[in-house]
Amino acid sequence: MDRYPPIADHGLVGDLQTAALVSSGGTVDWWCTPRFDSPSVFASLLDSEHGGHCRLAVDGLDGQVSVRQLYLSDTAILVTRFMGPGGVGEVADFMPPVDSPVPTDRHRLIRVVRVMRGSLPFTFTCRPRFDYGRVPHTLDVTDGHAAVLRGPGTDLHVQSTVGAPLRADGADVTARFTLGTGEAAAFVLTSAGAGAAAPDLPALPGIAEDVEKCRRFWLSWLRSCTYHGRWQDMVNRSAITLKLLTYAPTGAPIAAATMGLPEQVGGERNWDYRYTWIRDGSLSVSALTDLGFETEAYAFRRWLRDRVEAGGTASGDPLQIMYRVDGDPHLGEEVLDHLEGYRGSRPVRAGNAAVDQLQLDIYGEASDALTVGGDIGAVRGWKALSGVLDWLADNWDRPDEGIWETRGGRQDFTYSRLMTWVAFDRGIRSATRFSRPADTARWTAVRDKVFQQIVERGWHEKRRAFVQHFDTDVLDASLLLMPRVGFLSPRDPDWISTLDAMDDELVSDSLVYRYDPAASPDGLRGSEGTFNLCSFFYVEALARSGRLHQARYAFDKMLTYANHVGLFAEEIGPSGEQLGNFPQAFTHLALVTAAMALDEELGRDTTGADAGTAARPPDIQGLTVPNDPSTEATADD
């Protein structure tokens, strides 16, 4: 199955309305246009033969060329370097940002190739497969430097500055050329609506200006970042990734750039993550605000408030768990049987049937996001939020599918109750702060009932831990958020014993499983890797509970699982491989919050934890060094 590069073997480029993945071999093997959730033009990541790709790489020197990939510092310009016996060259991939409230169907993916030493032969091939590879396309080579490949509703214009002509290869195009020291060329791929006028032919001086504009855009955007801590490079990369995965016209972030990448290679846990989850987006608001990106935080709150006001969900509930980036609630799931899936991982699904699930936790995350800033004090926003809380007061005590979108039936999930408590807590505070009309007496009564239910039924006395739902003793890593949302102190004895139980059962060398599917069936076959989101939440929980040595060691180890350009997929497999959709915004969000929590707690520490030693170092020939009691929280804290 070497036809498929590892999931982690990619960098991400994008223009804030769509994004593409570029492998370290110089292949664009994922691009959907004109939006993140549009049908693909390149999808060889899901079917190497029929998905489509665009390759620009050194030609004919297999096994003799070493490849390195990096980002131009603090930008979204991806550089793939080729070093061979004949010379050194590189390809720079980027998309000019379209940071506009107006959607467009015209997007440019620019590929610049140059040689710094010696000379190297290159091959360019463009083989699009429109609509997930379901329909054929036609080719029109207009001259040696331009061609247009026409699919259903979308044209892909290919233009080059190389001396060698673009040639037809069936309905695709290719070019072969050699560059010497100091020479450069560019290929520009422009997607546009069917029949749109062709772009002007590119020239290298104009391309150089595009590169510089792109570089300045990202450097200027990062100036708003207020984080200046120990992990500046990783936080900056995560912030840029979150920005790349946000649809600029609406401010809605998607969960990941891809669909169908497996949680278990060869398995069926393959989902479409190119949509906006209420939960993911809401949890990003605090992180973006803390980083100083107020504009992005406000844009999502505005999008979220619009969803609350619009209603119109299929179930009749005030909100559904996810939407398309423009707020459309309809995203039915279909199986693409003609695609073999990544390394044979089938089925390949487009759309997401989980949209119809009841997940009551989203009301807590939404309420928390909407009350981070002062804009909820506006009459329109408050009316919408108070109406949601009135509905929740009638509906909070229902079993649901829970945060992990299990397909094994509804339960009384503890995390769902926890976030219901958050919803009423934040609503009551806002009503008081802004002196807004609300049935706060009822909200308070419901909030207190939820609290009692969690501590009485969500707590398992024998396990001395809060558990996944009321009828199980299974642990669940979503509850790592209990201290963060203010339900209890990070040094509460019940929390410390819960954290200890998770440490013993869900944690493997700093990596954290969401839950044990064998102990709590989720309606799906197979297993999954550890969940990166939970691993970073674990770091934050350790730090807040006073276990700074352990927290920093776990964080440093987690960073070693990032790919070569600092990106994370959804999960980590048994051999350290990245699994699931890529890159995952939720993971990068959690990395940011973990880094900020660690910085804050290390800044308060007076015990020397900042020296970076580990409270729980690896076993050496069976010898375990005990925790340092001076820095560990106890039940008496």
XYZ file of C-alpha atoms in Angstrom:
637
model
C 0.000 0.000 0.000
C 2.946 2.361 -0.596
C 0.754 4.135 -3.148
C -0.480 6.115 -0.152
C 1.864 8.395 1.801
C 1.460 8.438 5.574
C -1.304 10.788 6.714
C 1.289 12.868 8.532
C 3.429 13.220 5.406
C 1.698 16.454 4.388
C 1.653 20.174 4.816
C -1.446 22.366 4.571
C -1.903 25.422 2.364
C -5.058 27.464 1.999
C -6.639 30.807 1.206
C -9.252 30.990 4.053
C -12.046 29.607 1.891
C -10.505 26.316 0.798
C -7.356 24.316 1.509
C -5.074 21.702 -0.036
C -2.685 19.048 1.267
C 0.769 18.703 -0.286
C 2.827 15.584 0.393
C 6.549 15.722 1.033
C 6.927 14.112 -2.405
C 5.525 17.245 -4.057
C 2.022 15.906 -4.742
C -1.182 17.830 -4.102
C -3.379 14.870 -3.211
C -6.304 16.696 -1.592
C -8.120 19.838 -2.701
C -11.808 20.675 -2.601
C -12.994 23.857 -4.269
C -14.559 26.416 -4.147
C -15.178 25.700 -0.428
C -13.790 23.345 2.178
C -16.933 21.203 1.915
C -17.170 21.213 -1.885
C -16.573 18.041 -3.933
C -12.910 17.291 -4.498
C -10.772 18.087 -7.512
C -7.788 16.158 -6.134
C -8.450 13.200 -3.828
C -5.723 10.634 -4.468
C -5.390 10.459 -0.689
C -8.638 8.463 -0.776
C -8.013 6.616 -4.043
C -4.545 6.713 -5.561
C -5.793 5.643 -8.999
C -9.095 7.439 -9.347
C -8.956 10.373 -6.917
C -6.831 12.820 -8.919
C -3.635 14.690 -8.045
C -1.147 17.342 -9.123
C 2.541 16.446 -8.874
C 5.565 18.705 -9.226
C 8.802 16.927 -8.340
C 12.265 15.938 -9.476
C 11.996 13.465 -12.337
C 13.792 10.182 -12.928
C 16.048 10.108 -9.856
C 14.114 7.701 -7.662
C 16.127 6.622 -4.669
C 18.764 9.280 -5.304
C 16.880 12.325 -4.055
C 16.283 13.208 -0.420
C 13.299 15.409 0.372
C 12.670 17.840 3.207
C 9.576 19.934 3.816
C 9.122 23.035 5.946
C 7.052 26.171 6.277
C 8.506 29.571 5.628
C 8.661 30.780 9.234
C 5.339 32.002 10.666
C 3.533 31.733 7.334
C 1.385 29.277 5.398
C 3.925 29.063 2.553
C 5.039 25.442 2.285
C 8.493 24.638 0.892
C 9.454 21.151 -0.342
C 13.211 20.776 -0.912
C 14.765 18.211 -3.245
C 18.440 17.335 -2.806
C 19.982 15.033 -5.392
C 23.316 14.204 -7.001
C 22.737 16.840 -9.679
C 21.734 19.742 -7.494
C 19.368 21.248 -4.934
C 15.944 22.595 -5.777
C 12.661 23.401 -4.066
C 8.962 23.861 -4.681
C 7.067 26.556 -2.777
C 3.297 26.002 -2.541
C 0.853 28.639 -1.344
C -2.582 30.109 -1.926
C -3.038 33.897 -1.899
C -5.339 34.643 1.081
C -8.913 35.656 0.289
C -9.672 37.258 3.656
C -13.039 38.630 2.593
C -16.647 38.387 3.773
C -17.634 37.670 0.170
C -17.417 34.033 -1.035
C -15.754 33.474 -4.382
C -15.520 30.520 -6.753
C -12.090 31.638 -7.996
C -9.116 30.270 -6.047
C -5.435 30.046 -6.936
C -2.954 27.369 -5.927
C 0.505 28.574 -6.899
C 3.501 26.245 -7.217
C 6.906 27.898 -7.654
C 9.920 25.736 -8.482
C 13.526 26.872 -8.472
C 17.040 25.439 -8.383
C 19.710 26.836 -6.081
C 22.631 24.541 -6.986
C 23.468 22.491 -10.064
C 20.597 21.450 -12.297
C 17.601 19.161 -11.816
C 14.981 17.651 -14.138
C 11.354 18.127 -13.082
C 7.991 16.671 -14.047
C 4.681 18.434 -13.663
C 1.448 16.449 -14.003
C -2.081 17.652 -13.370
C -4.742 14.921 -13.244
C -7.917 16.328 -11.687
C -10.882 14.076 -10.991
C -13.923 16.238 -10.434
C -16.787 15.520 -8.027
C -14.841 12.960 -5.976
C -13.782 11.279 -9.224
C -17.346 10.491 -10.284
C -17.470 12.363 -13.593
C -15.116 12.759 -16.567
C -13.656 16.061 -17.660
C -12.518 17.596 -20.931
C -9.235 19.248 -21.808
C -8.474 22.300 -23.917
C -4.800 23.189 -24.301
C -5.021 26.760 -25.491
C -1.279 27.192 -26.053
C 1.969 25.811 -24.688
C 1.565 27.736 -21.436
C -2.134 27.371 -20.650
C -4.791 24.697 -20.500
C -8.252 24.403 -19.039
C -9.722 21.172 -17.651
C -13.493 21.380 -17.501
C -15.534 19.487 -14.952
C -19.168 19.794 -13.823
C -19.682 23.395 -12.768
C -15.959 23.967 -12.250
C -13.093 24.769 -14.588
C -9.483 24.235 -13.572
C -7.110 26.543 -15.404
C -3.461 25.457 -15.511
C -0.845 28.003 -16.536
C 2.944 27.877 -16.490
C 5.986 30.040 -17.071
C 8.329 27.210 -18.092
C 9.832 27.082 -21.532
C 8.741 23.483 -22.089
C 5.128 23.336 -23.269
C 2.187 21.850 -21.422
C 1.207 18.703 -23.298
C -1.974 16.670 -23.336
C -1.840 13.296 -21.630
C -5.287 11.946 -22.407
C -7.563 14.453 -20.735
C -4.782 15.550 -18.357
C -1.701 17.744 -18.786
C 2.006 17.241 -18.178
C 5.295 19.028 -18.700
C 8.948 18.025 -18.385
C 11.723 20.558 -17.984
C 15.144 21.130 -16.469
C 16.234 24.115 -14.395
C 19.779 25.228 -13.636
C 21.288 27.292 -10.858
C 19.270 30.448 -10.235
C 16.469 29.493 -12.601
C 12.801 29.407 -11.537
C 9.389 28.637 -12.956
C 5.803 28.704 -11.747
C 2.603 26.751 -12.252
C -0.685 28.380 -11.327
C -3.838 26.313 -10.822
C -6.966 28.449 -10.799
C -10.388 26.997 -10.036
C -13.341 28.975 -11.308
C -16.980 28.598 -12.257
C -17.753 26.872 -15.533
C -17.156 29.140 -18.489
C -15.392 31.845 -16.491
C -12.799 33.911 -18.310
C -9.275 32.539 -18.175
C -6.852 34.326 -15.851
C -4.074 36.424 -17.278
C -0.955 34.426 -18.018
C 1.417 34.585 -15.033
C 4.875 36.089 -15.111
C 7.612 35.419 -12.579
C 7.816 39.034 -11.308
C 4.087 38.944 -10.552
C 4.406 35.551 -8.862
C 7.253 36.883 -6.698
C 4.965 39.723 -5.650
C 2.238 37.198 -4.770
C 4.690 35.295 -2.570
C 5.692 38.462 -0.771
C 2.080 39.550 -0.250
C 1.245 36.149 1.184
C 4.242 36.282 3.500
C 3.352 39.769 4.714
C -0.280 38.747 5.287
C 0.651 35.961 7.710
C 3.333 37.937 9.512
C 0.937 40.854 9.938
C -1.836 38.573 11.176
C 0.444 36.973 13.765
C 1.305 40.373 15.234
C -2.056 40.250 17.022
C -0.913 37.187 18.961
C -0.306 38.022 22.623
C 1.312 34.682 23.456
C 5.048 34.978 24.085
C 5.679 31.843 26.075
C 7.970 28.833 26.055
C 6.410 27.156 23.027
C 6.141 30.126 20.677
C 6.810 28.242 17.440
C 4.261 25.491 18.107
C 1.601 27.932 19.271
C 2.173 30.126 16.208
C 1.889 27.106 13.903
C -1.296 25.994 15.642
C -2.764 29.494 15.394
C -2.005 29.656 11.665
C -3.548 26.205 11.212
C -6.725 27.279 13.019
C -6.891 30.361 10.782
C -6.373 28.233 7.647
C -9.296 26.030 8.724
C -11.684 28.979 9.200
C -14.038 30.023 6.405
C -13.451 33.770 6.155
C -16.851 34.834 4.739
C -18.690 33.584 7.850
C -16.004 33.087 10.504
C -16.956 29.406 10.839
C -14.092 26.978 11.574
C -14.144 23.467 10.148
C -13.057 20.459 12.199
C -10.465 19.298 9.653
C -9.508 19.810 6.034
C -10.279 16.239 5.004
C -12.887 13.501 4.948
C -12.581 9.741 5.079
C -9.149 9.410 6.682
C -9.397 6.419 9.021
C -9.172 6.186 12.788
C -8.036 2.609 12.141
C -6.390 1.747 8.813
C -8.658 -0.700 7.007
C -11.541 0.017 9.386
C -14.921 1.699 9.074
C -14.378 4.700 11.378
C -14.016 7.134 8.498
C -15.912 10.406 8.780
C -16.301 13.728 6.984
C -14.926 16.553 9.146
C -15.209 19.485 6.704
C -18.049 21.081 8.679
C -18.478 23.417 11.610
C -19.238 21.770 14.934
C -20.901 23.963 17.561
C -18.679 22.325 20.189
C -15.347 22.730 18.426
C -15.993 26.285 17.348
C -17.296 27.344 20.744
C -14.297 25.952 22.598
C -12.031 27.858 20.221
C -13.450 31.229 21.290
C -11.676 31.365 24.647
C -8.390 30.221 23.129
C -8.565 32.772 20.317
C -9.454 35.510 22.784
C -6.598 34.546 25.096
C -4.218 34.584 22.120
C -5.363 38.074 21.177
C -7.315 37.152 18.040
C -10.453 39.069 18.992
C -11.620 39.488 15.389
C -11.764 35.737 14.790
C -13.430 35.088 18.154
C -16.079 37.718 17.460
C -16.703 36.383 13.931
C -17.523 32.920 15.260
C -19.754 34.311 18.037
C -21.649 36.234 15.373
C -22.015 33.059 13.270
C -23.152 31.142 16.338
C -25.677 33.794 17.338
C -27.076 33.669 13.800
C -27.547 29.891 14.143
C -29.367 30.352 17.445
C -31.649 32.979 15.933
C -32.266 31.026 12.737
C -33.383 27.747 14.320
C -34.681 25.628 11.482
C -33.065 22.353 12.508
C -34.555 19.087 11.289
C -35.318 17.954 14.846
C -36.945 21.210 15.880
C -34.319 21.721 18.590
C -32.745 25.184 18.817
C -29.355 23.954 17.569
C -27.881 20.962 15.805
C -24.384 19.706 16.449
C -22.862 20.795 13.125
C -23.539 22.909 10.041
C -21.977 23.726 6.719
C -19.646 26.698 6.792
C -22.382 29.015 5.507
C -24.799 27.862 8.221
C -26.759 25.437 6.035
C -28.055 22.676 8.366
C -28.388 20.069 5.608
C -25.398 17.756 5.180
C -26.722 14.287 4.587
C -24.278 11.396 4.486
C -23.562 9.359 1.350
C -21.138 6.504 0.733
C -18.741 6.900 -2.197
C -18.447 3.248 -3.203
C -16.212 3.967 -6.197
C -13.340 5.132 -3.951
C -11.196 2.450 -2.330
C -10.405 4.618 0.684
C -7.072 5.445 2.257
C -5.099 2.165 2.237
C -8.361 0.297 1.736
C -10.253 1.980 4.586
C -13.897 1.824 3.613
C -16.560 3.057 3.425
C -15.640 6.540 2.238
C -18.345 8.885 3.491
C -19.208 12.384 2.280
C -21.523 14.292 4.565
C -22.148 13.305 8.160
C -25.214 11.459 9.454
C -24.305 12.419 13.018
C -25.887 15.785 12.246
C -29.196 14.310 13.397
C -27.874 13.259 16.800
C -28.959 14.818 20.066
C -25.913 16.081 21.936
C -27.037 18.308 24.759
C -23.516 19.406 25.681
C -23.475 21.845 22.747
C -25.754 24.222 24.653
C -23.154 24.602 27.365
C -20.314 25.216 24.940
C -22.446 27.672 22.946
C -23.508 29.582 26.066
C -19.918 29.772 27.249
C -18.747 31.087 23.862
C -21.505 33.662 23.580
C -20.776 35.063 27.039
C -16.990 35.350 26.635
C -17.407 38.805 25.111
C -19.767 41.615 25.908
C -21.704 41.464 22.652
C -24.333 39.087 24.102
C -25.624 42.105 25.978
C -27.247 43.229 22.734
C -31.008 42.777 22.811
C -31.115 40.495 19.772
C -28.393 38.220 21.062
C -29.806 38.001 24.557
C -33.296 37.188 23.348
C -31.934 34.291 21.300
C -29.795 32.892 24.115
C -32.479 33.181 26.786
C -34.910 31.366 24.513
C -32.433 28.509 24.150
C -31.997 28.262 27.913
C -35.769 28.239 28.436
C -35.939 25.318 25.996
C -33.065 23.580 27.745
C -34.850 23.920 31.091
C -37.556 21.668 29.621
C -35.231 19.238 27.859
C -31.984 18.881 29.825
C -32.824 15.538 31.450
C -32.856 13.464 28.245
C -30.462 10.692 27.234
C -28.346 11.679 24.240
C -25.551 10.400 21.983
C -22.816 12.311 23.808
C -19.740 14.242 22.743
C -18.113 11.362 20.831
C -21.104 10.868 18.493
C -21.362 7.200 19.336
C -23.769 5.168 17.253
C -24.563 2.681 20.023
C -27.663 4.303 21.501
C -28.474 7.177 23.839
C -27.272 7.357 27.429
C -27.270 9.789 30.326
C -23.754 11.019 29.612
C -22.027 12.816 32.456
C -20.268 15.230 30.101
C -23.606 16.258 28.584
C -24.917 17.041 32.076
C -21.713 18.896 32.904
C -22.125 21.227 29.954
C -25.820 21.647 30.723
C -24.709 22.964 34.111
C -22.342 25.318 32.257
C -25.188 26.586 30.063
C -27.291 27.684 33.024
C -24.324 28.968 35.008
C -23.238 31.248 32.158
C -26.811 32.320 31.429
C -27.460 33.328 35.031
C -24.220 35.299 35.176
C -25.007 37.127 31.942
C -28.562 37.986 33.001
C -27.117 39.572 36.133
C -24.238 41.291 34.389
C -26.368 42.891 31.696
C -29.562 43.277 33.764
C -31.512 41.325 31.169
C -34.961 39.801 31.655
C -34.781 36.071 32.337
C -36.407 33.384 34.435
C -33.291 33.164 36.558
C -35.146 31.532 39.443
C -36.027 28.576 37.225
C -32.589 28.486 35.632
C -31.010 28.412 39.078
C -33.254 25.581 40.209
C -32.422 23.538 37.108
C -28.700 24.287 37.422
C -28.748 22.975 40.981
C -30.657 19.829 39.953
C -28.062 19.148 37.281
C -25.288 19.600 39.817
C -26.882 17.146 42.200
C -27.434 14.615 39.447
C -23.773 14.759 38.377
C -22.350 14.347 41.878
C -24.831 11.613 42.810
C -25.159 9.595 39.599
C -22.092 10.592 37.608
C -19.803 9.693 40.515
C -18.870 6.018 40.910
C -18.018 5.367 44.532
C -16.199 2.083 43.971
C -13.993 3.598 41.268
C -13.644 6.890 43.149
C -14.128 8.701 39.869
C -16.628 10.485 37.672
C -17.630 8.113 34.873
C -18.856 8.242 31.281
C -22.577 7.888 31.954
C -24.892 7.043 34.829
C -25.165 3.308 34.123
C -21.491 2.398 33.749
C -18.143 2.388 35.506
C -16.309 3.308 32.266
C -14.061 6.377 32.365
C -14.266 9.122 29.738
C -11.557 11.650 28.910
C -14.103 14.358 28.030
C -14.429 14.867 31.787
C -10.910 16.300 31.827
C -12.750 19.592 31.223
C -14.523 19.504 34.607
C -12.060 21.863 36.315
C -11.683 24.141 33.309
C -15.386 24.944 33.123
C -15.473 25.683 36.849
C -17.582 22.749 38.012
C -15.011 21.887 40.662
C -11.538 22.920 41.746
C -8.578 21.312 39.958
C -7.404 20.211 43.429
C -10.729 18.920 44.677
C -10.179 15.429 46.191
C -12.868 13.903 43.958
C -11.197 15.403 40.919
C -7.730 14.220 41.939
C -9.006 10.661 42.347
C -10.749 10.895 38.947
C -7.523 12.131 37.361
C -5.624 9.275 38.999
C -8.128 6.742 37.632
C -7.752 8.173 34.126
C -3.992 8.116 34.494
C -4.112 4.411 35.297
C -6.645 3.360 32.651
C -6.804 5.816 29.738
C -3.219 7.094 29.539
C -0.447 5.345 27.618
C 2.908 7.159 27.674
C 1.229 10.589 27.833
C -1.281 9.606 25.113
C -4.932 9.511 26.158
C -7.763 7.322 24.876
C -11.238 8.861 24.772
C -12.743 5.792 26.418
C -12.522 2.015 26.117
C -14.826 0.910 23.243
C -14.619 -2.700 24.449
C -16.022 -1.722 27.842
C -18.485 0.815 26.436
C -19.625 -0.356 22.952
C -20.121 2.548 20.559
C -21.932 0.688 17.767
C -18.897 0.456 15.474
C -16.443 -2.315 14.641
C -12.729 -2.032 15.260
C -10.582 0.096 17.509
C -9.046 3.536 17.389
C -5.891 5.321 18.467
C -5.355 7.725 21.307
C -7.126 11.040 20.866
C -4.811 14.044 20.558
C -7.419 16.473 21.858
C -7.674 14.466 25.080
C -3.897 14.167 25.391
C -3.562 17.954 25.442
C -6.561 18.321 27.798
C -4.736 15.867 30.068
C -1.662 18.110 30.085
C -3.807 21.086 31.044
C -5.551 19.127 33.811
C -2.206 17.968 35.220
C -0.849 21.499 35.204
C -3.887 22.974 36.939
C -3.832 20.226 39.581
C -0.252 21.112 40.506
C 1.488 18.208 38.804
C 3.815 20.424 36.833
C 6.697 18.000 36.318
C 4.313 15.384 34.961
C 2.423 17.945 32.872
C 5.507 19.365 31.218
C 6.951 15.929 30.505
C 3.644 14.806 28.952
C 3.456 17.988 26.864
C 7.017 17.671 25.589
C 6.355 14.058 24.621
C 3.117 15.000 22.853
C 5.006 17.505 20.729
C 7.209 14.688 19.409
C 4.117 13.217 17.717
C 3.646 16.334 15.566
C 4.570 15.809 11.947
C 7.616 17.343 10.279
C 5.931 20.743 9.903
C 4.182 20.839 13.293
C 0.743 19.494 12.331
C -1.448 16.944 14.110
C -4.159 14.628 12.867
C -6.991 13.484 15.107
C -5.344 10.432 16.680
C -2.067 8.604 17.285
C -1.872 4.896 16.441
C -0.058 2.078 18.251
C 3.245 2.747 16.476
C 3.112 6.514 16.806
C 1.516 7.046 13.379
C -1.037 9.804 12.855
C -4.595 8.628 12.184
C -7.894 10.288 11.324
C -8.658 13.513 9.514
C -5.819 15.950 9.059
C -4.970 18.439 10.319
C -7.548 18.544 13.098
C -8.447 21.993 14.402
C -9.598 20.649 17.782
C -6.133 19.187 18.435
C -4.390 22.453 17.638
C -6.873 24.342 19.791
C -6.104 22.025 22.713
C -2.354 22.388 22.122
C -2.733 26.145 22.476
C -4.742 25.928 25.709
C -2.313 23.381 27.166
C 0.667 25.605 26.366
C -1.005 28.645 27.925
C -1.995 26.706 31.053
C 1.510 25.308 31.457
C 3.097 28.722 30.985
C 0.764 30.227 33.557
C 1.329 27.519 36.151
C 5.091 27.390 35.578
C 5.158 31.142 36.093
C 3.585 30.676 39.518
C 5.776 27.746 40.492
C 8.446 28.164 43.147
C 9.521 24.518 43.422
C 11.764 24.316 40.368
C 9.334 22.559 38.033
C 10.503 24.843 35.246
C 13.730 22.874 35.170
C 11.798 20.458 32.991
C 12.334 17.247 34.961
C 9.569 14.682 34.991
C 7.586 13.675 38.044
C 6.985 10.275 36.487
C 10.016 9.372 34.362
C 10.148 6.168 32.356
C 10.829 2.916 34.139
C 14.474 1.829 33.918
C 14.885 -1.938 34.320
C 11.748 -2.101 36.387
C 12.789 0.716 38.736
C 10.176 3.457 39.117
C 11.107 6.750 40.691
C 8.195 7.964 42.857
C 6.529 11.293 42.368
C 7.990 14.295 44.113
C 5.429 14.950 46.874
C 6.393 18.611 47.048
C 4.804 19.276 43.658
C 1.927 16.791 43.638
C -1.576 17.750 44.728
C -3.020 15.700 47.552
C -6.493 15.076 48.834
C -5.876 17.715 51.499
C -5.071 20.518 49.016
